[in-house]
């Protein structure tokens, strides 16, 4: 058996949502500031990933890895994300497998377009690659795929790009709204899927981490955050009873400055936990006044 998550290709989309906080450059109809007062910080975050709970049917005996996330850009220039997640899985038969997930993306201000490239390697062999561009249109959004094959498709105008989705969550959180439902497109898997999502937003809190400069959480000390859980659903995959079950659920702390921590991916029969190992903040670029 392959000792990888049953939906390993979608893991990229889930983790990227958690660690990017989607940088929020804005959404259609939003003002130029986009983030409605949220100041998002360019940064590099490193997370140690480990297996949490695991049921027998998962077939996973162990999991460990590291995730590196680089975010740069500004609300006026757009945002770039470079991401890598290397993980070793051990199965219950004693076998092991190393997966290496790599993604880059760029989203224009106001979500005019979303460019993405993702590659998945298993034991250093390329097993999946997706590359394309999604563009905003008056009535629909169009996707031009270059990999795994050249293809054009349309997605609904109401479908959100990643930054729009996160912007919706941030605005809802600040307004005290605790539930958000939305369809999103992030180029995951073969680039042809739109996921339905539901988001539960917890009460606003403040990180009381030590201000010791050597502590990984020091830059986040005193920062406000919301505990967030996002459930991803594949509308085409119902179980025998006709019920739509989540493909996975992602929980994390979403900070007001766009950084995320305390990651948890829940696939139903096993979970993956992510703990921040290091955090480096970069200089911010101020947008010119209009």
mmCIF file of C-alpha atoms in Angstrom:
data_model
loop_
_atom_site.group_PDB
_atom_site.id
_atom_site.type_symbol
_atom_site.label_atom_id
_atom_site.label_comp_id
_atom_site.label_asym_id
_atom_site.label_seq_id
_atom_site.Cartn_x
_atom_site.Cartn_y
_atom_site.Cartn_z
ATOM 1 C CA UNK A 1 0.000 0.000 0.000
ATOM 2 C CA UNK A 2 1.032 3.592 -0.429
ATOM 3 C CA UNK A 3 1.624 5.007 3.028
ATOM 4 C CA UNK A 4 0.509 8.526 2.190
ATOM 5 C CA UNK A 5 -2.731 10.324 3.056
ATOM 6 C CA UNK A 6 -5.590 9.095 0.923
ATOM 7 C CA UNK A 7 -5.860 12.617 -0.469
ATOM 8 C CA UNK A 8 -2.227 13.693 -0.405
ATOM 9 C CA UNK A 9 -2.576 15.962 -3.428
ATOM 10 C CA UNK A 10 -5.209 18.030 -1.631
ATOM 11 C CA UNK A 11 -2.927 18.421 1.372
ATOM 12 C CA UNK A 12 -1.171 21.258 -0.447
ATOM 13 C CA UNK A 13 -4.335 23.291 -0.714
ATOM 14 C CA UNK A 14 -5.222 22.725 2.909
ATOM 15 C CA UNK A 15 -1.825 23.622 4.315
ATOM 16 C CA UNK A 16 -1.356 26.600 2.064
ATOM 17 C CA UNK A 17 -4.642 27.981 3.355
ATOM 18 C CA UNK A 18 -3.419 27.605 6.897
ATOM 19 C CA UNK A 19 0.020 29.096 6.575
ATOM 20 C CA UNK A 20 -0.554 31.823 4.043
ATOM 21 C CA UNK A 21 -3.529 33.414 5.691
ATOM 22 C CA UNK A 22 -3.962 34.200 1.996
ATOM 23 C CA UNK A 23 -2.354 37.593 2.287
ATOM 24 C CA UNK A 24 -5.683 39.202 1.433
ATOM 25 C CA UNK A 25 -4.870 41.556 -1.447
ATOM 26 C CA UNK A 26 -8.556 42.275 -1.834
ATOM 27 C CA UNK A 27 -11.635 41.008 -3.551
ATOM 28 C CA UNK A 28 -13.925 42.106 -6.310
ATOM 29 C CA UNK A 29 -15.704 45.227 -5.172
ATOM 30 C CA UNK A 30 -13.411 45.663 -2.172
ATOM 31 C CA UNK A 31 -11.588 48.904 -1.521
ATOM 32 C CA UNK A 32 -7.928 49.262 -2.387
ATOM 33 C CA UNK A 33 -6.814 48.416 1.129
ATOM 34 C CA UNK A 34 -8.437 45.008 0.645
ATOM 35 C CA UNK A 35 -7.909 43.675 4.121
ATOM 36 C CA UNK A 36 -10.327 46.064 5.791
ATOM 37 C CA UNK A 37 -7.691 47.347 8.192
ATOM 38 C CA UNK A 38 -5.724 44.112 8.633
ATOM 39 C CA UNK A 39 -1.984 44.676 8.219
ATOM 40 C CA UNK A 40 -0.410 41.566 6.730
ATOM 41 C CA UNK A 41 3.277 40.889 7.243
ATOM 42 C CA UNK A 42 5.746 39.373 4.736
ATOM 43 C CA UNK A 43 7.438 36.492 6.505
ATOM 44 C CA UNK A 44 8.995 33.056 6.447
ATOM 45 C CA UNK A 45 7.501 30.452 8.773
ATOM 46 C CA UNK A 46 8.828 26.941 9.376
ATOM 47 C CA UNK A 47 6.612 24.258 10.911
ATOM 48 C CA UNK A 48 7.453 20.827 12.294
ATOM 49 C CA UNK A 49 4.741 18.358 11.225
ATOM 50 C CA UNK A 50 3.932 15.155 13.120
ATOM 51 C CA UNK A 51 1.278 12.465 13.253
ATOM 52 C CA UNK A 52 -1.484 13.036 15.775
ATOM 53 C CA UNK A 53 -4.278 10.527 16.317
ATOM 54 C CA UNK A 54 -4.392 7.564 13.932
ATOM 55 C CA UNK A 55 -6.954 4.781 13.574
ATOM 56 C CA UNK A 56 -6.049 1.295 12.386
ATOM 57 C CA UNK A 57 -7.759 1.653 9.002
ATOM 58 C CA UNK A 58 -5.514 4.596 8.152
ATOM 59 C CA UNK A 59 -2.574 2.198 7.801
ATOM 60 C CA UNK A 60 -0.140 4.868 9.049
ATOM 61 C CA UNK A 61 2.268 4.012 11.851
ATOM 62 C CA UNK A 62 4.267 7.228 11.848
ATOM 63 C CA UNK A 63 4.624 10.592 10.169
ATOM 64 C CA UNK A 64 7.131 13.412 10.512
ATOM 65 C CA UNK A 65 8.192 16.291 8.333
ATOM 66 C CA UNK A 66 8.876 19.966 7.919
ATOM 67 C CA UNK A 67 7.026 22.696 6.109
ATOM 68 C CA UNK A 68 8.542 25.997 4.939
ATOM 69 C CA UNK A 69 6.370 28.889 3.831
ATOM 70 C CA UNK A 70 7.599 32.161 2.299
ATOM 71 C CA UNK A 71 5.192 35.022 1.766
ATOM 72 C CA UNK A 72 6.049 38.333 0.092
ATOM 73 C CA UNK A 73 4.346 41.195 -1.697
ATOM 74 C CA UNK A 74 1.896 43.969 -0.975
ATOM 75 C CA UNK A 75 -1.736 44.853 -1.460
ATOM 76 C CA UNK A 76 -0.929 47.096 -4.425
ATOM 77 C CA UNK A 77 1.537 44.750 -6.178
ATOM 78 C CA UNK A 78 -0.015 41.373 -5.411
ATOM 79 C CA UNK A 79 1.289 38.511 -3.310
ATOM 80 C CA UNK A 80 3.711 35.659 -3.948
ATOM 81 C CA UNK A 81 3.854 32.407 -2.005
ATOM 82 C CA UNK A 82 6.610 29.799 -2.101
ATOM 83 C CA UNK A 83 5.879 26.670 -0.139
ATOM 84 C CA UNK A 84 7.509 23.313 0.485
ATOM 85 C CA UNK A 85 6.360 20.392 2.638
ATOM 86 C CA UNK A 86 8.563 17.303 2.978
ATOM 87 C CA UNK A 87 7.131 14.396 4.947
ATOM 88 C CA UNK A 88 8.121 10.809 5.697
ATOM 89 C CA UNK A 89 5.289 8.331 6.216
ATOM 90 C CA UNK A 90 5.693 4.894 7.814
ATOM 91 C CA UNK A 91 3.011 2.288 7.208
ATOM 92 C CA UNK A 92 1.917 -0.480 9.547
ATOM 93 C CA UNK A 93 3.776 -3.076 7.448
ATOM 94 C CA UNK A 94 7.122 -1.414 8.072
ATOM 95 C CA UNK A 95 7.423 0.412 4.782
ATOM 96 C CA UNK A 96 8.204 4.102 4.413
ATOM 97 C CA UNK A 97 7.729 6.784 1.810
ATOM 98 C CA UNK A 98 8.895 10.388 1.465
ATOM 99 C CA UNK A 99 6.608 12.955 -0.139
ATOM 100 C CA UNK A 100 7.828 16.357 -1.266
ATOM 101 C CA UNK A 101 5.107 18.903 -2.081
ATOM 102 C CA UNK A 102 6.199 22.165 -3.696
ATOM 103 C CA UNK A 103 4.000 25.073 -4.734
ATOM 104 C CA UNK A 104 4.367 28.625 -5.951
ATOM 105 C CA UNK A 105 1.554 31.058 -6.579
ATOM 106 C CA UNK A 106 0.902 34.696 -7.355
ATOM 107 C CA UNK A 107 -2.368 36.535 -6.942
ATOM 108 C CA UNK A 108 -2.970 39.969 -8.399
ATOM 109 C CA UNK A 109 -4.584 42.737 -6.379
ATOM 110 C CA UNK A 110 -8.375 42.515 -6.253
ATOM 111 C CA UNK A 111 -8.119 38.881 -7.318
ATOM 112 C CA UNK A 112 -7.969 39.736 -11.005
ATOM 113 C CA UNK A 113 -5.953 36.568 -11.646
ATOM 114 C CA UNK A 114 -4.415 33.659 -9.761
ATOM 115 C CA UNK A 115 -1.337 31.848 -11.109
ATOM 116 C CA UNK A 116 -0.297 28.531 -9.612
ATOM 117 C CA UNK A 117 2.261 25.760 -10.009
ATOM 118 C CA UNK A 118 2.401 22.675 -7.802
ATOM 119 C CA UNK A 119 4.493 19.522 -7.916
ATOM 120 C CA UNK A 120 4.309 16.375 -5.817
ATOM 121 C CA UNK A 121 7.277 14.004 -5.584
ATOM 122 C CA UNK A 122 7.173 10.562 -3.969
ATOM 123 C CA UNK A 123 10.605 9.134 -3.166
ATOM 124 C CA UNK A 124 12.101 11.807 -5.465
ATOM 125 C CA UNK A 125 9.874 10.779 -8.397
ATOM 126 C CA UNK A 126 7.471 13.342 -9.834
ATOM 127 C CA UNK A 127 3.961 11.897 -9.551
ATOM 128 C CA UNK A 128 1.794 14.990 -10.038
ATOM 129 C CA UNK A 129 2.215 18.474 -11.528
ATOM 130 C CA UNK A 130 -0.364 21.193 -12.002
ATOM 131 C CA UNK A 131 0.161 24.595 -13.614
ATOM 132 C CA UNK A 132 -2.310 27.192 -14.757
ATOM 133 C CA UNK A 133 -3.906 30.604 -14.436
ATOM 134 C CA UNK A 134 -7.386 31.492 -13.278
ATOM 135 C CA UNK A 135 -8.801 34.860 -14.334
ATOM 136 C CA UNK A 136 -11.650 37.006 -13.234
ATOM 137 C CA UNK A 137 -14.437 37.650 -15.726
ATOM 138 C CA UNK A 138 -17.671 39.627 -15.836
ATOM 139 C CA UNK A 139 -19.932 36.582 -15.688
ATOM 140 C CA UNK A 140 -17.638 33.633 -14.989
ATOM 141 C CA UNK A 141 -14.091 32.895 -13.990
ATOM 142 C CA UNK A 142 -11.936 31.062 -16.493
ATOM 143 C CA UNK A 143 -9.062 28.654 -15.884
ATOM 144 C CA UNK A 144 -6.337 27.963 -18.436
ATOM 145 C CA UNK A 145 -4.445 24.811 -17.477
ATOM 146 C CA UNK A 146 -1.007 23.978 -18.901
ATOM 147 C CA UNK A 147 -0.335 20.880 -16.765
ATOM 148 C CA UNK A 148 -1.109 18.011 -16.367
ATOM 149 C CA UNK A 149 -2.701 18.714 -19.777
ATOM 150 C CA UNK A 150 -3.755 21.815 -21.655
ATOM 151 C CA UNK A 151 -7.385 22.532 -20.957
ATOM 152 C CA UNK A 152 -9.764 25.468 -20.527
ATOM 153 C CA UNK A 153 -12.650 25.483 -18.096
ATOM 154 C CA UNK A 154 -15.084 27.855 -16.466
ATOM 155 C CA UNK A 155 -15.964 28.135 -12.798
ATOM 156 C CA UNK A 156 -18.817 30.072 -11.293
ATOM 157 C CA UNK A 157 -18.473 33.794 -10.696
ATOM 158 C CA UNK A 158 -19.354 33.161 -7.059
ATOM 159 C CA UNK A 159 -16.395 30.803 -6.596
ATOM 160 C CA UNK A 160 -13.684 32.486 -4.559
ATOM 161 C CA UNK A 161 -9.943 32.529 -5.096
ATOM 162 C CA UNK A 162 -7.909 31.815 -1.936
ATOM 163 C CA UNK A 163 -7.378 35.442 -0.936
ATOM 164 C CA UNK A 164 -11.049 36.258 -1.348
ATOM 165 C CA UNK A 165 -11.963 33.327 0.841
ATOM 166 C CA UNK A 166 -9.603 34.374 3.585
ATOM 167 C CA UNK A 167 -10.754 37.975 3.319
ATOM 168 C CA UNK A 168 -14.305 36.788 3.864
ATOM 169 C CA UNK A 169 -13.198 34.872 6.965
ATOM 170 C CA UNK A 170 -11.264 37.843 8.368
ATOM 171 C CA UNK A 171 -14.126 40.250 7.838
ATOM 172 C CA UNK A 172 -16.568 37.805 9.374
ATOM 173 C CA UNK A 173 -14.289 37.218 12.353
ATOM 174 C CA UNK A 174 -13.895 40.934 13.042
ATOM 175 C CA UNK A 175 -17.664 41.389 12.779
ATOM 176 C CA UNK A 176 -18.315 38.603 15.282
ATOM 177 C CA UNK A 177 -19.771 36.208 12.681
ATOM 178 C CA UNK A 178 -18.962 32.591 13.533
ATOM 179 C CA UNK A 179 -19.933 30.662 10.377
ATOM 180 C CA UNK A 180 -18.978 31.178 6.730
ATOM 181 C CA UNK A 181 -19.879 28.975 3.729
ATOM 182 C CA UNK A 182 -18.147 29.417 0.362
ATOM 183 C CA UNK A 183 -16.954 27.565 -2.738
ATOM 184 C CA UNK A 184 -13.242 28.030 -3.460
ATOM 185 C CA UNK A 185 -10.765 27.331 -6.247
ATOM 186 C CA UNK A 186 -7.041 27.026 -5.464
ATOM 187 C CA UNK A 187 -5.743 24.856 -8.337
ATOM 188 C CA UNK A 188 -5.443 21.758 -6.145
ATOM 189 C CA UNK A 189 -5.024 18.263 -7.581
ATOM 190 C CA UNK A 190 -5.400 18.397 -11.388
ATOM 191 C CA UNK A 191 -6.620 21.986 -11.305
ATOM 192 C CA UNK A 192 -10.202 21.074 -12.150
ATOM 193 C CA UNK A 193 -11.792 20.933 -8.688
ATOM 194 C CA UNK A 194 -13.917 23.462 -6.882
ATOM 195 C CA UNK A 195 -14.323 22.736 -3.199
ATOM 196 C CA UNK A 196 -17.272 23.619 -1.023
ATOM 197 C CA UNK A 197 -16.146 24.855 2.387
ATOM 198 C CA UNK A 198 -17.648 25.699 5.732
ATOM 199 C CA UNK A 199 -15.700 27.744 8.255
ATOM 200 C CA UNK A 200 -16.305 27.938 11.983
ATOM 201 C CA UNK A 201 -14.697 30.941 13.687
ATOM 202 C CA UNK A 202 -14.036 30.963 17.421
ATOM 203 C CA UNK A 203 -13.843 33.845 19.843
ATOM 204 C CA UNK A 204 -11.084 36.408 19.430
ATOM 205 C CA UNK A 205 -8.143 35.915 21.777
ATOM 206 C CA UNK A 206 -4.683 37.341 22.438
ATOM 207 C CA UNK A 207 -1.420 35.385 22.286
ATOM 208 C CA UNK A 208 0.210 35.572 25.717
ATOM 209 C CA UNK A 209 3.480 33.996 24.566
ATOM 210 C CA UNK A 210 6.716 35.142 26.144
ATOM 211 C CA UNK A 211 8.367 38.237 24.709
ATOM 212 C CA UNK A 212 11.795 36.615 25.045
ATOM 213 C CA UNK A 213 13.536 37.309 21.736
ATOM 214 C CA UNK A 214 14.721 33.690 21.545
ATOM 215 C CA UNK A 215 11.182 32.313 21.764
ATOM 216 C CA UNK A 216 9.634 31.356 18.422
ATOM 217 C CA UNK A 217 6.333 33.049 19.339
ATOM 218 C CA UNK A 218 7.985 36.319 20.388
ATOM 219 C CA UNK A 219 6.922 38.259 17.238
ATOM 220 C CA UNK A 220 3.323 37.179 17.907
ATOM 221 C CA UNK A 221 3.229 38.136 21.579
ATOM 222 C CA UNK A 222 0.249 40.365 22.271
ATOM 223 C CA UNK A 223 -1.230 39.757 18.808
ATOM 224 C CA UNK A 224 -4.913 38.955 18.447
ATOM 225 C CA UNK A 225 -6.031 35.780 16.698
ATOM 226 C CA UNK A 226 -9.096 33.677 16.011
ATOM 227 C CA UNK A 227 -9.254 29.867 16.230
ATOM 228 C CA UNK A 228 -10.589 28.774 12.849
ATOM 229 C CA UNK A 229 -11.723 25.410 11.460
ATOM 230 C CA UNK A 230 -12.340 25.019 7.738
ATOM 231 C CA UNK A 231 -14.019 21.870 6.391
ATOM 232 C CA UNK A 232 -13.429 20.983 2.720
ATOM 233 C CA UNK A 233 -16.072 19.064 0.769
ATOM 234 C CA UNK A 234 -15.923 17.504 -2.694
ATOM 235 C CA UNK A 235 -19.452 18.070 -4.086
ATOM 236 C CA UNK A 236 -19.051 15.067 -6.388
ATOM 237 C CA UNK A 237 -18.222 12.584 -3.600
ATOM 238 C CA UNK A 238 -21.207 11.445 -1.562
ATOM 239 C CA UNK A 239 -21.150 8.373 0.651
ATOM 240 C CA UNK A 240 -23.566 5.433 0.332
ATOM 241 C CA UNK A 241 -26.222 7.258 2.353
ATOM 242 C CA UNK A 242 -26.034 10.306 0.107
ATOM 243 C CA UNK A 243 -24.393 12.352 2.831
ATOM 244 C CA UNK A 244 -21.574 14.711 1.901
ATOM 245 C CA UNK A 245 -18.642 14.186 4.264
ATOM 246 C CA UNK A 246 -15.600 16.470 4.494
ATOM 247 C CA UNK A 247 -12.478 15.373 2.644
ATOM 248 C CA UNK A 248 -10.528 16.935 5.489
ATOM 249 C CA UNK A 249 -10.795 19.635 8.124
ATOM 250 C CA UNK A 250 -8.141 22.229 8.816
ATOM 251 C CA UNK A 251 -7.826 24.016 12.155
ATOM 252 C CA UNK A 252 -5.423 26.840 12.948
ATOM 253 C CA UNK A 253 -4.947 30.111 14.784
ATOM 254 C CA UNK A 254 -5.433 32.987 12.347
ATOM 255 C CA UNK A 255 -3.572 36.094 13.512
ATOM 256 C CA UNK A 256 -4.577 39.649 12.678
ATOM 257 C CA UNK A 257 -1.258 40.154 10.839
ATOM 258 C CA UNK A 258 -1.816 37.206 8.469
ATOM 259 C CA UNK A 259 0.414 34.644 10.208
ATOM 260 C CA UNK A 260 -0.990 31.277 11.245
ATOM 261 C CA UNK A 261 -0.037 28.795 13.937
ATOM 262 C CA UNK A 262 -1.198 25.686 15.783
ATOM 263 C CA UNK A 263 -2.030 23.786 12.597
ATOM 264 C CA UNK A 264 -4.102 20.619 12.574
ATOM 265 C CA UNK A 265 -5.202 18.607 9.528
ATOM 266 C CA UNK A 266 -7.942 16.088 10.236
ATOM 267 C CA UNK A 267 -8.571 13.394 7.592
ATOM 268 C CA UNK A 268 -11.095 11.496 9.715
ATOM 269 C CA UNK A 269 -8.990 8.432 10.500
ATOM 270 C CA UNK A 270 -5.748 10.305 11.209
ATOM 271 C CA UNK A 271 -4.557 13.809 11.999
ATOM 272 C CA UNK A 272 -1.409 15.841 11.296
ATOM 273 C CA UNK A 273 -0.236 18.512 13.730
ATOM 274 C CA UNK A 274 1.999 21.450 12.816
ATOM 275 C CA UNK A 275 4.045 23.373 15.387
ATOM 276 C CA UNK A 276 5.874 26.561 14.462
ATOM 277 C CA UNK A 277 9.632 25.982 14.645
ATOM 278 C CA UNK A 278 10.828 29.406 13.491
ATOM 279 C CA UNK A 279 9.429 32.700 12.287
ATOM 280 C CA UNK A 280 11.219 35.491 10.424
ATOM 281 C CA UNK A 281 9.504 38.780 9.618
ATOM 282 C CA UNK A 282 10.534 40.768 6.532
ATOM 283 C CA UNK A 283 10.349 44.475 5.763
ATOM 284 C CA UNK A 284 6.955 45.638 4.616
ATOM 285 C CA UNK A 285 6.378 47.536 1.372
ATOM 286 C CA UNK A 286 4.076 50.504 1.719
ATOM 287 C CA UNK A 287 1.664 51.117 -1.124
ATOM 288 C CA UNK A 288 1.667 54.636 -2.618
ATOM 289 C CA UNK A 289 -1.217 56.833 -1.595
ATOM 290 C CA UNK A 290 -3.935 57.117 -4.207
#
